[in-house]
mmCIF file of C-alpha atoms and ligand atoms in Angstrom:
data_model
loop_
_atom_site.group_PDB
_atom_site.id
_atom_site.type_symbol
_atom_site.label_atom_id
_atom_site.label_comp_id
_atom_site.label_asym_id
_atom_site.label_seq_id
_atom_site.Cartn_x
_atom_site.Cartn_y
_atom_site.Cartn_z
ATOM 1 C CA MET Y 798 -15.862 4.842 22.357
ATOM 2 C CA VAL Y 799 -15.330 1.125 21.116
ATOM 3 C CA HIS Y 800 -19.119 0.800 20.848
ATOM 4 C CA THR Y 801 -19.500 3.465 18.800
ATOM 5 C CA GLN Y 802 -16.506 2.305 16.404
ATOM 6 C CA TYR Y 803 -17.834 -0.753 16.616
ATOM 7 C CA LYS Y 804 -21.966 0.820 15.697
ATOM 8 C CA GLN Y 805 -19.660 2.321 12.219
ATOM 9 C CA ASN Y 806 -18.175 -0.767 11.310
ATOM 10 C CA LYS Y 807 -21.772 -2.857 11.552
ATOM 11 C CA SER Y 808 -23.401 -0.391 9.089
ATOM 12 C CA SER Y 809 -20.584 -0.642 6.593
ATOM 13 C CA LEU Y 810 -21.061 -4.407 6.420
ATOM 14 C CA THR Y 811 -23.484 -5.300 3.530
ATOM 15 C CA ALA Y 812 -27.196 -7.469 3.638
ATOM 16 C CA GLU Y 813 -25.337 -10.615 2.521
ATOM 17 C CA GLN Y 814 -22.082 -10.331 5.158
ATOM 18 C CA GLN Y 815 -24.838 -9.917 8.094
ATOM 19 C CA ASP Y 816 -26.789 -13.153 7.039
ATOM 20 C CA GLN Y 817 -23.680 -15.052 6.589
ATOM 21 C CA ILE Y 818 -22.455 -13.659 10.316
ATOM 22 C CA THR Y 819 -26.318 -14.598 11.673
ATOM 23 C CA ALA Y 820 -25.144 -18.431 10.337
ATOM 24 C CA ALA Y 821 -22.057 -17.833 10.975
ATOM 25 C CA ALA Y 822 -23.080 -17.291 14.991
ATOM 26 C CA LEU Y 823 -25.244 -20.576 14.658
ATOM 27 C CA ILE Y 824 -22.920 -22.751 13.599
ATOM 28 C CA LEU Y 825 -20.775 -21.453 16.806
ATOM 29 C CA ARG Y 826 -23.147 -21.595 19.070
ATOM 30 C CA GLU Y 827 -23.909 -25.364 18.010
ATOM 31 C CA GLY Y 828 -20.037 -26.230 18.759
ATOM 32 C CA GLY Y 829 -18.800 -25.971 15.043
ATOM 33 C CA THR Y 830 -15.788 -23.611 13.860
ATOM 34 C CA VAL Y 831 -15.778 -20.460 11.921
ATOM 35 C CA ALA Y 832 -12.326 -18.619 9.668
ATOM 36 C CA PHE Y 833 -13.478 -15.017 9.877
ATOM 37 C CA PRO Y 834 -10.775 -11.950 8.731
ATOM 38 C CA THR Y 835 -9.374 -9.966 11.474
ATOM 39 C CA GLU Y 836 -6.855 -6.639 11.025
ATOM 40 C CA THR Y 837 -4.206 -9.221 11.391
ATOM 41 C CA VAL Y 838 -4.525 -12.407 9.812
ATOM 42 C CA TYR Y 839 -7.768 -14.909 9.579
ATOM 43 C CA GLY Y 840 -8.523 -16.419 12.290
ATOM 44 C CA LEU Y 841 -9.818 -20.307 12.921
ATOM 45 C CA GLY Y 842 -12.960 -19.654 15.731
ATOM 46 C CA ALA Y 843 -14.540 -21.332 17.952
ATOM 47 C CA ASP Y 844 -16.962 -20.927 21.156
ATOM 48 C CA VAL Y 845 -14.321 -20.483 24.008
ATOM 49 C CA THR Y 846 -17.170 -22.026 26.696
ATOM 50 C CA ASN Y 847 -17.155 -25.209 24.221
ATOM 51 C CA PRO Y 848 -14.090 -27.518 25.167
ATOM 52 C CA ASP Y 849 -15.461 -29.612 22.097
ATOM 53 C CA ALA Y 850 -15.690 -27.051 19.503
ATOM 54 C CA ILE Y 851 -11.841 -26.006 20.909
ATOM 55 C CA ASN Y 852 -10.926 -29.385 20.751
ATOM 56 C CA LYS Y 853 -11.712 -29.701 16.889
ATOM 57 C CA ILE Y 854 -9.614 -26.461 16.457
ATOM 58 C CA TYR Y 855 -6.510 -28.251 17.894
ATOM 59 C CA GLN Y 856 -7.129 -31.242 15.033
ATOM 60 C CA ILE Y 857 -7.746 -28.940 12.491
ATOM 61 C CA LYS Y 858 -4.642 -26.860 12.556
ATOM 62 C CA GLN Y 859 -2.891 -30.334 13.746
ATOM 63 C CA ARG Y 860 -1.653 -28.009 16.998
ATOM 64 C CA PRO Y 861 -0.263 -29.737 19.569
ATOM 65 C CA ILE Y 862 -2.892 -29.431 22.723
ATOM 66 C CA ASP Y 863 -0.125 -27.385 24.933
ATOM 67 C CA HIS Y 864 -0.292 -24.822 22.820
ATOM 68 C CA PRO Y 865 -2.508 -21.883 23.855
ATOM 69 C CA LEU Y 866 -5.361 -20.141 22.132
ATOM 70 C CA ILE Y 867 -5.886 -16.832 21.943
ATOM 71 C CA VAL Y 868 -9.389 -15.233 22.795
ATOM 72 C CA HIS Y 869 -10.812 -12.593 20.585
ATOM 73 C CA ILE Y 870 -13.746 -10.858 22.874
ATOM 74 C CA GLY Y 871 -16.178 -8.303 22.029
ATOM 75 C CA ASP Y 872 -15.538 -4.854 24.216
ATOM 76 C CA VAL Y 873 -13.377 -3.661 26.857
ATOM 77 C CA SER Y 874 -15.794 -4.021 29.435
ATOM 78 C CA HIS Y 875 -15.661 -7.965 29.439
ATOM 79 C CA LEU Y 876 -11.890 -7.739 29.894
ATOM 80 C CA ASP Y 877 -12.612 -8.775 33.398
ATOM 81 C CA TYR Y 878 -14.884 -11.607 33.075
ATOM 82 C CA TRP Y 879 -12.301 -13.365 30.780
ATOM 83 C CA ALA Y 880 -9.528 -12.133 32.808
ATOM 84 C CA GLN Y 881 -8.429 -11.761 36.986
ATOM 85 C CA ALA Y 882 -5.883 -9.313 38.833
ATOM 86 C CA ILE Y 883 -5.635 -7.764 35.962
ATOM 87 C CA PRO Y 884 -2.743 -4.877 36.060
ATOM 88 C CA ASN Y 885 -3.020 -1.320 35.285
ATOM 89 C CA SER Y 886 -0.849 -1.051 32.562
ATOM 90 C CA ALA Y 887 -2.719 -4.168 30.890
ATOM 91 C CA TRP Y 888 -5.920 -1.800 31.162
ATOM 92 C CA LYS Y 889 -3.990 1.196 29.806
ATOM 93 C CA LEU Y 890 -3.079 -0.506 26.763
ATOM 94 C CA ALA Y 891 -6.306 -2.353 26.285
ATOM 95 C CA ARG Y 892 -8.228 1.490 26.685
ATOM 96 C CA HIS Y 893 -5.726 2.523 23.754
ATOM 97 C CA PHE Y 894 -4.851 -0.005 21.338
ATOM 98 C CA TRP Y 895 -8.349 -2.403 21.256
ATOM 99 C CA PRO Y 896 -10.028 -3.084 19.234
ATOM 100 C CA GLY Y 897 -6.226 -3.583 17.469
ATOM 101 C CA PRO Y 898 -3.594 -5.649 16.851
ATOM 102 C CA LEU Y 899 -2.867 -5.878 20.684
ATOM 103 C CA THR Y 900 -3.109 -9.149 22.847
ATOM 104 C CA LEU Y 901 -2.708 -9.421 26.094
ATOM 105 C CA ILE Y 902 -1.495 -12.261 28.110
ATOM 106 C CA LEU Y 903 -3.448 -11.930 31.564
ATOM 107 C CA GLN Y 904 -4.586 -14.188 34.352
ATOM 108 C CA ARG Y 905 -7.216 -16.131 33.717
ATOM 109 C CA SER Y 906 -10.583 -15.856 34.919
ATOM 110 C CA ARG Y 907 -12.914 -19.348 35.866
ATOM 111 C CA HIS Y 908 -15.010 -18.557 32.621
ATOM 112 C CA ILE Y 909 -11.875 -19.449 30.632
ATOM 113 C CA PRO Y 910 -11.624 -23.144 30.349
ATOM 114 C CA ASP Y 911 -8.384 -25.293 30.452
ATOM 115 C CA SER Y 912 -8.177 -26.678 26.724
ATOM 116 C CA VAL Y 913 -8.018 -22.812 25.660
ATOM 117 C CA THR Y 914 -4.804 -22.508 27.973
ATOM 118 C CA GLY Y 915 -3.357 -25.624 27.469
ATOM 119 C CA GLY Y 916 -3.724 -25.673 31.374
ATOM 120 C CA GLN Y 917 -1.656 -22.935 31.800
ATOM 121 C CA ASP Y 918 -3.270 -19.819 34.295
ATOM 122 C CA THR Y 919 -2.994 -17.415 31.959
ATOM 123 C CA VAL Y 920 -5.008 -16.231 28.497
ATOM 124 C CA GLY Y 921 -4.205 -14.590 26.027
ATOM 125 C CA LEU Y 922 -6.825 -12.228 25.008
ATOM 126 C CA ARG Y 923 -7.284 -9.199 22.666
ATOM 127 C CA ILE Y 924 -10.170 -7.462 20.540
ATOM 128 C CA PRO Y 925 -9.443 -7.094 17.188
ATOM 129 C CA ALA Y 926 -10.154 -4.485 14.798
ATOM 130 C CA HIS Y 927 -12.418 -6.177 11.969
ATOM 131 C CA PRO Y 928 -16.235 -4.616 11.505
ATOM 132 C CA VAL Y 929 -16.931 -8.924 10.462
ATOM 133 C CA ALA Y 930 -15.064 -10.025 13.711
ATOM 134 C CA LEU Y 931 -16.938 -7.617 15.825
ATOM 135 C CA ALA Y 932 -19.686 -8.369 13.972
ATOM 136 C CA LEU Y 933 -19.508 -12.122 14.585
ATOM 137 C CA LEU Y 934 -18.753 -11.531 18.500
ATOM 138 C CA ALA Y 935 -21.889 -9.061 19.083
ATOM 139 C CA ALA Y 936 -24.036 -11.744 17.299
ATOM 140 C CA LEU Y 937 -22.376 -14.647 19.715
ATOM 141 C CA GLY Y 938 -23.893 -12.411 22.486
ATOM 142 C CA PRO Y 939 -23.032 -11.554 25.804
ATOM 143 C CA LYS Y 940 -20.537 -13.691 27.902
ATOM 144 C CA LYS Y 941 -19.309 -15.810 24.818
ATOM 145 C CA ALA Y 942 -15.569 -15.117 23.139
ATOM 146 C CA LEU Y 943 -14.110 -16.725 20.345
ATOM 147 C CA ALA Y 944 -10.918 -18.855 21.017
ATOM 148 C CA ALA Y 945 -9.547 -18.492 18.004
ATOM 149 C CA PRO Y 946 -5.553 -18.861 16.523
ATOM 150 C CA SER Y 947 -3.870 -18.455 12.623
ATOM 151 C CA ALA Y 948 -6.374 -19.962 10.418
ATOM 152 C CA ASN Y 949 -3.530 -22.156 8.960
ATOM 153 C CA ARG Y 950 -1.882 -25.889 9.642
ATOM 154 C CA PHE Y 951 0.851 -25.398 12.378
ATOM 155 C CA GLY Y 952 4.033 -24.094 11.781
ATOM 156 C CA ARG Y 953 2.547 -22.354 8.639
ATOM 157 C CA ILE Y 954 2.064 -19.323 6.715
ATOM 158 C CA SER Y 955 -0.348 -17.427 8.192
ATOM 159 C CA PRO Y 956 -3.329 -16.449 5.863
ATOM 160 C CA THR Y 957 -4.347 -12.907 5.225
ATOM 161 C CA THR Y 958 -7.302 -14.057 2.902
ATOM 162 C CA ALA Y 959 -10.495 -16.137 2.477
ATOM 163 C CA ALA Y 960 -8.575 -17.897 -0.562
ATOM 164 C CA HIS Y 961 -5.647 -18.763 1.526
ATOM 165 C CA VAL Y 962 -8.041 -20.250 4.301
ATOM 166 C CA GLN Y 963 -9.402 -22.302 1.685
ATOM 167 C CA GLU Y 964 -6.326 -23.270 0.751
ATOM 168 C CA GLU Y 965 -5.485 -24.575 3.798
ATOM 169 C CA LEU Y 966 -8.214 -25.749 5.533
ATOM 170 C CA GLY Y 967 -10.684 -26.149 3.090
ATOM 171 C CA VAL Y 968 -13.726 -28.451 4.113
ATOM 172 C CA ALA Y 969 -12.463 -29.003 7.580
ATOM 173 C CA VAL Y 970 -13.776 -25.506 9.055
ATOM 174 C CA ASP Y 971 -17.772 -25.394 8.859
ATOM 175 C CA MET Y 972 -17.569 -21.655 7.638
ATOM 176 C CA ILE Y 973 -15.528 -19.475 5.766
ATOM 177 C CA LEU Y 974 -16.123 -15.369 6.588
ATOM 178 C CA ASP Y 975 -14.404 -13.226 3.970
ATOM 179 C CA GLY Y 976 -13.496 -10.409 4.742
ATOM 180 C CA GLY Y 977 -11.191 -9.068 1.535
ATOM 181 C CA ALA Y 978 -7.087 -9.059 2.867
ATOM 182 C CA CYS Y 979 -6.076 -7.897 5.750
ATOM 183 C CA GLU Y 980 -5.226 -4.632 6.596
ATOM 184 C CA VAL Y 981 -2.001 -5.216 8.703
ATOM 185 C CA GLY Y 982 -0.890 -8.785 7.246
ATOM 186 C CA LEU Y 983 1.233 -9.900 10.005
ATOM 187 C CA GLU Y 984 0.305 -11.083 13.803
ATOM 188 C CA SER Y 985 -0.751 -8.927 16.578
ATOM 189 C CA THR Y 986 2.160 -8.220 19.206
ATOM 190 C CA ILE Y 987 1.287 -10.149 22.299
ATOM 191 C CA VAL Y 988 2.553 -8.522 25.397
ATOM 192 C CA SER Y 989 2.992 -10.162 29.527
ATOM 193 C CA PHE Y 990 3.079 -8.962 32.130
ATOM 194 C CA HIS Y 991 5.046 -11.074 34.382
ATOM 195 C CA ASP Y 992 6.201 -9.143 37.481
ATOM 196 C CA GLN Y 993 4.124 -6.322 36.414
ATOM 197 C CA SER Y 994 6.669 -5.396 33.725
ATOM 198 C CA PRO Y 995 5.263 -5.340 30.296
ATOM 199 C CA LYS Y 996 7.292 -7.906 27.760
ATOM 200 C CA ILE Y 997 6.684 -8.340 23.983
ATOM 201 C CA LEU Y 998 6.337 -12.253 23.541
ATOM 202 C CA ARG Y 999 5.946 -11.672 19.764
ATOM 203 C CA PRO Y 1000 6.551 -8.599 17.944
ATOM 204 C CA GLY Y 1001 3.712 -7.488 15.427
ATOM 205 C CA GLY Y 1002 1.076 -5.249 14.876
ATOM 206 C CA ILE Y 1003 1.966 -2.828 17.584
ATOM 207 C CA ALA Y 1004 5.147 -1.750 17.513
ATOM 208 C CA LEU Y 1005 7.302 -1.454 20.871
ATOM 209 C CA SER Y 1006 7.509 2.357 20.632
ATOM 210 C CA ALA Y 1007 4.132 2.910 20.544
ATOM 211 C CA LEU Y 1008 3.404 0.727 23.512
ATOM 212 C CA GLU Y 1009 6.299 2.765 25.467
ATOM 213 C CA SER Y 1010 4.752 6.097 24.868
ATOM 214 C CA VAL Y 1011 1.324 5.018 26.427
ATOM 215 C CA LEU Y 1012 3.005 2.716 29.047
ATOM 216 C CA GLU Y 1013 5.467 6.176 29.782
ATOM 217 C CA GLY Y 1014 8.096 3.534 30.324
ATOM 218 C CA PRO Y 1015 10.120 0.679 28.756
ATOM 219 C CA VAL Y 1016 8.996 -2.525 27.235
ATOM 220 C CA ILE Y 1017 11.058 -5.209 27.452
ATOM 221 C CA LEU Y 1018 11.596 -7.630 24.040
ATOM 222 C CA ALA Y 1019 11.409 -11.406 25.237
ATOM 223 C CA HIS Y 1020 14.280 -12.861 23.730
ATOM 224 C CA ASN Y 1021 14.256 -16.891 22.635
ATOM 225 C CA THR Y 1022 14.285 -18.293 25.997
ATOM 226 C CA SER Y 1023 13.232 -21.651 26.920
ATOM 227 C CA GLN Y 1024 10.625 -19.574 28.744
ATOM 228 C CA MET Y 1025 9.188 -18.606 25.706
ATOM 229 C CA ILE Y 1026 9.000 -22.260 24.152
ATOM 230 C CA ARG Y 1027 4.702 -22.433 24.761
ATOM 231 C CA THR Y 1028 4.395 -19.501 22.992
ATOM 232 C CA SER Y 1029 3.902 -21.634 19.172
ATOM 233 C CA GLY Y 1030 4.483 -18.301 17.400
ATOM 234 C CA SER Y 1031 8.068 -18.407 18.911
ATOM 235 C CA LEU Y 1032 8.962 -21.491 17.573
ATOM 236 C CA PRO Y 1033 12.116 -21.562 15.862
ATOM 237 C CA ALA Y 1034 10.098 -23.622 13.075
ATOM 238 C CA HIS Y 1035 6.976 -21.252 12.259
ATOM 239 C CA TYR Y 1036 5.383 -19.128 9.624
ATOM 240 C CA ALA Y 1037 7.544 -21.606 7.209
ATOM 241 C CA PRO Y 1038 6.730 -21.478 3.753
ATOM 242 C CA ALA Y 1039 7.842 -25.195 2.049
ATOM 243 C CA THR Y 1040 10.219 -23.968 0.124
ATOM 244 C CA PRO Y 1041 14.084 -23.305 1.420
ATOM 245 C CA LEU Y 1042 13.957 -19.617 2.230
ATOM 246 C CA ARG Y 1043 17.434 -17.831 2.827
ATOM 247 C CA ILE Y 1044 18.325 -14.292 4.660
ATOM 248 C CA TYR Y 1045 21.219 -12.705 2.875
ATOM 249 C CA SER Y 1046 22.608 -9.089 3.463
ATOM 250 C CA THR Y 1047 21.986 -6.386 1.029
ATOM 251 C CA LYS Y 1048 26.050 -7.158 -0.229
ATOM 252 C CA HIS Y 1049 25.592 -10.595 -0.757
ATOM 253 C CA ILE Y 1050 22.523 -11.582 -2.095
ATOM 254 C CA TRP Y 1051 23.045 -11.394 -5.569
ATOM 255 C CA ASP Y 1052 26.850 -13.286 -4.745
ATOM 256 C CA ARG Y 1053 24.976 -16.183 -2.763
ATOM 257 C CA SER Y 1054 21.710 -16.569 -5.621
ATOM 258 C CA LEU Y 1055 24.271 -16.725 -8.712
ATOM 259 C CA ALA Y 1056 25.969 -19.389 -6.551
ATOM 260 C CA LEU Y 1057 22.893 -21.209 -6.077
ATOM 261 C CA ALA Y 1058 21.693 -20.433 -9.675
ATOM 262 C CA ALA Y 1059 25.259 -21.735 -11.350
ATOM 263 C CA GLN Y 1060 24.343 -24.909 -9.355
ATOM 264 C CA GLY Y 1061 20.907 -25.444 -11.105
ATOM 265 C CA PHE Y 1062 18.787 -24.187 -8.551
ATOM 266 C CA ARG Y 1063 15.890 -21.962 -9.756
ATOM 267 C CA VAL Y 1064 15.729 -18.763 -7.226
ATOM 268 C CA LEU Y 1065 13.408 -16.351 -6.527
ATOM 269 C CA VAL Y 1066 14.799 -13.274 -4.577
ATOM 270 C CA MET Y 1067 12.598 -10.400 -2.738
ATOM 271 C CA THR Y 1068 14.442 -7.544 -2.275
ATOM 272 C CA TRP Y 1069 13.111 -4.160 -0.468
ATOM 273 C CA SER Y 1070 16.876 -2.113 -1.590
ATOM 274 C CA ASP Y 1071 17.712 -0.616 -4.492
ATOM 275 C CA ILE Y 1072 19.724 -3.692 -5.174
ATOM 276 C CA GLY Y 1073 16.801 -5.103 -6.692
ATOM 277 C CA ARG Y 1074 17.532 -2.621 -9.786
ATOM 278 C CA SER Y 1075 20.895 -4.439 -10.050
ATOM 279 C CA ARG Y 1076 19.634 -7.826 -10.568
ATOM 280 C CA PRO Y 1077 22.445 -10.159 -12.596
ATOM 281 C CA SER Y 1078 21.162 -11.694 -15.532
ATOM 282 C CA SER Y 1079 20.615 -15.265 -15.095
ATOM 283 C CA GLN Y 1080 17.851 -16.880 -16.012
ATOM 284 C CA SER Y 1081 17.451 -18.868 -13.207
ATOM 285 C CA ILE Y 1082 16.908 -16.174 -10.934
ATOM 286 C CA GLU Y 1083 14.095 -14.165 -10.286
ATOM 287 C CA GLN Y 1084 13.403 -11.044 -8.533
ATOM 288 C CA PHE Y 1085 10.405 -9.442 -6.762
ATOM 289 C CA SER Y 1086 10.527 -5.514 -5.182
ATOM 290 C CA MET Y 1087 8.797 -5.308 -1.711
ATOM 291 C CA PRO Y 1088 7.954 -2.217 -0.133
ATOM 292 C CA VAL Y 1089 10.490 -0.021 1.212
ATOM 293 C CA ASP Y 1090 8.178 0.920 4.110
ATOM 294 C CA PRO Y 1091 7.531 -1.626 6.690
ATOM 295 C CA ILE Y 1092 4.028 -0.911 7.082
ATOM 296 C CA ALA Y 1093 3.297 -1.954 3.472
ATOM 297 C CA TYR Y 1094 5.888 -4.542 3.552
ATOM 298 C CA GLY Y 1095 3.951 -6.237 5.910
ATOM 299 C CA GLN Y 1096 0.586 -6.430 4.278
ATOM 300 C CA GLN Y 1097 1.746 -8.406 1.956
ATOM 301 C CA LEU Y 1098 4.676 -10.465 3.140
ATOM 302 C CA TYR Y 1099 2.622 -13.615 3.931
ATOM 303 C CA SER Y 1100 0.679 -13.512 0.624
ATOM 304 C CA LYS Y 1101 3.865 -13.082 -1.255
ATOM 305 C CA LEU Y 1102 5.357 -15.985 -0.055
ATOM 306 C CA ARG Y 1103 2.788 -18.194 -0.404
ATOM 307 C CA GLN Y 1104 2.602 -16.936 -3.867
ATOM 308 C CA PHE Y 1105 6.218 -17.355 -4.381
ATOM 309 C CA ASP Y 1106 5.817 -21.039 -2.816
ATOM 310 C CA GLN Y 1107 3.528 -22.091 -5.026
ATOM 311 C CA ALA Y 1108 5.548 -21.617 -7.788
ATOM 312 C CA ALA Y 1109 8.935 -24.168 -8.419
ATOM 313 C CA PHE Y 1110 11.573 -22.323 -7.177
ATOM 314 C CA ASP Y 1111 13.946 -24.282 -5.324
ATOM 315 C CA TYR Y 1112 15.179 -21.102 -3.205
ATOM 316 C CA MET Y 1113 13.792 -17.787 -2.057
ATOM 317 C CA ILE Y 1114 16.481 -15.435 -1.007
ATOM 318 C CA ILE Y 1115 15.628 -12.417 0.781
ATOM 319 C CA GLU Y 1116 17.292 -9.212 0.927
ATOM 320 C CA THR Y 1117 17.608 -8.834 5.402
ATOM 321 C CA PRO Y 1118 15.377 -6.297 6.233
ATOM 322 C CA PRO Y 1119 16.465 -3.063 7.848
ATOM 323 C CA ASP Y 1120 17.896 -3.029 10.990
ATOM 324 C CA HIS Y 1121 15.321 -0.829 12.482
ATOM 325 C CA HIS Y 1122 12.457 -0.943 15.502
ATOM 326 C CA SER Y 1123 10.034 -0.498 12.618
ATOM 327 C CA TRP Y 1124 10.862 -3.526 11.191
ATOM 328 C CA LEU Y 1125 11.271 -5.658 14.116
ATOM 329 C CA ALA Y 1126 7.605 -7.730 13.596
ATOM 330 C CA ILE Y 1127 8.872 -8.447 9.710
ATOM 331 C CA ALA Y 1128 12.353 -9.365 10.378
ATOM 332 C CA ASP Y 1129 10.696 -11.724 13.488
ATOM 333 C CA ARG Y 1130 8.847 -13.724 11.083
ATOM 334 C CA LEU Y 1131 11.324 -13.806 8.310
ATOM 335 C CA GLN Y 1132 13.584 -15.378 10.675
ATOM 336 C CA ARG Y 1133 11.909 -18.417 11.679
ATOM 337 C CA ALA Y 1134 10.192 -18.753 8.472
ATOM 338 C CA SER Y 1135 14.087 -19.160 7.094
ATOM 339 C CA TYR Y 1136 14.683 -22.031 9.795
ATOM 340 C CA ASN Y 1137 12.659 -25.307 8.330
ATOM 341 C CA PRO Y 1138 12.997 -29.068 9.541
ATOM 342 C CA PHE Y 1139 11.191 -29.824 6.116
ATOM 343 C CA ASP Y 1140 14.118 -28.251 4.399
ATOM 344 C CA ASN Y 1141 16.191 -30.979 2.852
ATOM 345 C CA LYS Y 1142 18.398 -28.763 0.908
ATOM 346 C CA GLN Y 1143 20.111 -27.353 4.260
ATOM 347 C CA ASN Y 1144 23.493 -26.725 4.398
HETATM 348 O O1 LIG B 1304 -3.039 -11.560 15.404
HETATM 349 C C1 LIG B 1304 -2.866 -12.780 15.900
HETATM 350 O O2 LIG B 1304 -2.502 -13.121 16.821
HETATM 351 C C2 LIG B 1304 -3.853 -13.674 15.061
HETATM 352 C C3 LIG B 1304 -5.446 -13.380 15.122
HETATM 353 C C4 LIG B 1304 -6.174 -14.434 14.541
HETATM 354 O O3 LIG B 1304 -5.918 -13.537 16.296
HETATM 355 N N1 LIG B 1304 -3.900 -15.293 15.981
HETATM 356 C C5 LIG B 1304 -3.193 -15.190 16.451
HETATM 357 O O4 LIG B 1304 -2.780 -17.261 16.948
HETATM 358 O O5 LIG B 1304 -1.427 -15.505 15.717
HETATM 359 P P1 LIG B 1304 -1.970 -18.132 17.132
HETATM 360 O O6 LIG B 1304 -2.050 -18.909 18.003
HETATM 361 O O7 LIG B 1304 -1.581 -18.290 15.429
HETATM 362 O O8 LIG B 1304 -0.888 -17.754 17.819
HETATM 363 C C6 LIG B 1304 -1.100 -16.959 19.138
HETATM 364 C C7 LIG B 1304 -0.045 -16.967 19.850
HETATM 365 C C8 LIG B 1304 0.849 -18.398 19.957
HETATM 366 O O9 LIG B 1304 1.800 -18.631 19.693
HETATM 367 C C9 LIG B 1304 0.493 -18.901 21.424
HETATM 368 O O10 LIG B 1304 1.291 -20.121 22.111
HETATM 369 C C10 LIG B 1304 0.630 -17.546 22.338
HETATM 370 O O11 LIG B 1304 -0.269 -16.785 20.899
HETATM 371 N N2 LIG B 1304 -0.223 -17.472 23.325
HETATM 372 C C11 LIG B 1304 -1.550 -17.968 23.921
HETATM 373 N N3 LIG B 1304 -1.772 -17.704 24.800
HETATM 374 C C12 LIG B 1304 -0.746 -17.452 25.539
HETATM 375 C C13 LIG B 1304 -0.935 -17.536 26.370
HETATM 376 N N4 LIG B 1304 -1.499 -17.690 27.655
HETATM 377 N N5 LIG B 1304 0.606 -17.345 27.264
HETATM 378 C C14 LIG B 1304 1.386 -17.316 26.596
HETATM 379 N N6 LIG B 1304 1.774 -17.206 25.163
HETATM 380 C C15 LIG B 1304 0.191 -17.220 24.332
HETATM 381 MG MG1 LIG B 1305 -0.428 -18.858 14.133
#
C-alpha cells in the first residue's frame, strides 16, 4: 500500500527534483547533511548509520547531545529492522497513519547507534508523507534511514519552507531540497508505549481522537513532568520567536494590548475570533487575523511567527486558542513560544 502511494508520489516529481535527490543521496552517503521537506516541517537529515554525520546535526543545531533525534524510514516493512519488541498497538498506528505526521517511540534495535538516541534505549521512528522525502529515502537504499530533527537552531521556530531553512542554517548545511511549503506546518504527534499503554508525548499533526479511534481505546496525554524532559520539544522554552510573545484571552486582548501601547511599545496582535474586527484605533497596534479552522491555523502559524518576528515589534500578542482538542498542538506550541529565556521584558 505504501509502495503504491510512493510510486504515485514519485511520478509527481520533476526531472530537476529527481536529479537533486540523486545528488542529495550522494552527499548523505558521504557523511554530509541535507535539509529536506516533510509534510510537517523541514528536517535536517543525516545517515543514521554514520555517527560523524549525526554529530554534524548536533553541531549545526547547537542541540544538547542527550536530546534524541527522530529517525525517518521509507516503508512500514522496515519498522522491525530499526525497532524491536514492537507492541501491536504500535503496528496498528504505523499501518494506519504512515506515511504521515506520527512518530512512534519504540525500543531500538541494534541497528540504531547510541549517537542518535542520546544513549536512551528507545528510538523515535516515522515515515514522512512527502514525495521528496520518500524519494530521498528510496535513493539512499535499503537498510538506510535519515536521522532528522527540525531544521532550526535549538529552541527556535521550526522551518516550514526552504527559504526558512536557508535563513536559519545557511551554509552550515550541505544541501537544501526545496519541496514547497509544508502541508501540516506543525511537528508530528509523538506517541510512546511505556507499559504497553499509548501516551502522547507531544501533540501534533495527528489528533488524539484519530489515534483513539484506530486503537479503539484511550490514549493518554502526558503532562509536563520531569520524565518528558528528554523530549526537547517538551522543554518549556521552545519553538520561540525572539520577540516576547504573550497569550491573552479574547476578553482581555485589547486591554492588555492598549496597556502595552500606552507604555510606548509596538504591538502585533494575532487573533482568530471576531474580536479582531473590533481593533482599537492605536497607531502602535497592528492586528492580523488567523484562520478559525485549526488545520489552516496550524499550517500558517510558524511562518507568521517568523514573519512578525522579523518586523520591529516589541511584543507579539496572541489570542488564546479555542479550548477544544482539535487545537491541542497549536495551544501547546503557543504556550512554549510564550516562555522565552531571552525575553528581558518578562513581567
Ligand atoms: O514532524 C516532526 O517530527 C519533525 C520532522 C522533521 O519529522 N521532526 C521533529 O524533530 O520535530 P525534533 O528533533 O525537532 O523533535 C523531535 C522530538 C524531540 O523533542 C526529541 O527529544 C523527541 O522527539 N524524541 C526523539 N526520540 C525520542 C525518544 N527516544 N524518546 C523520547 N523523545 C524522543
Ligand atoms: Mg524541533
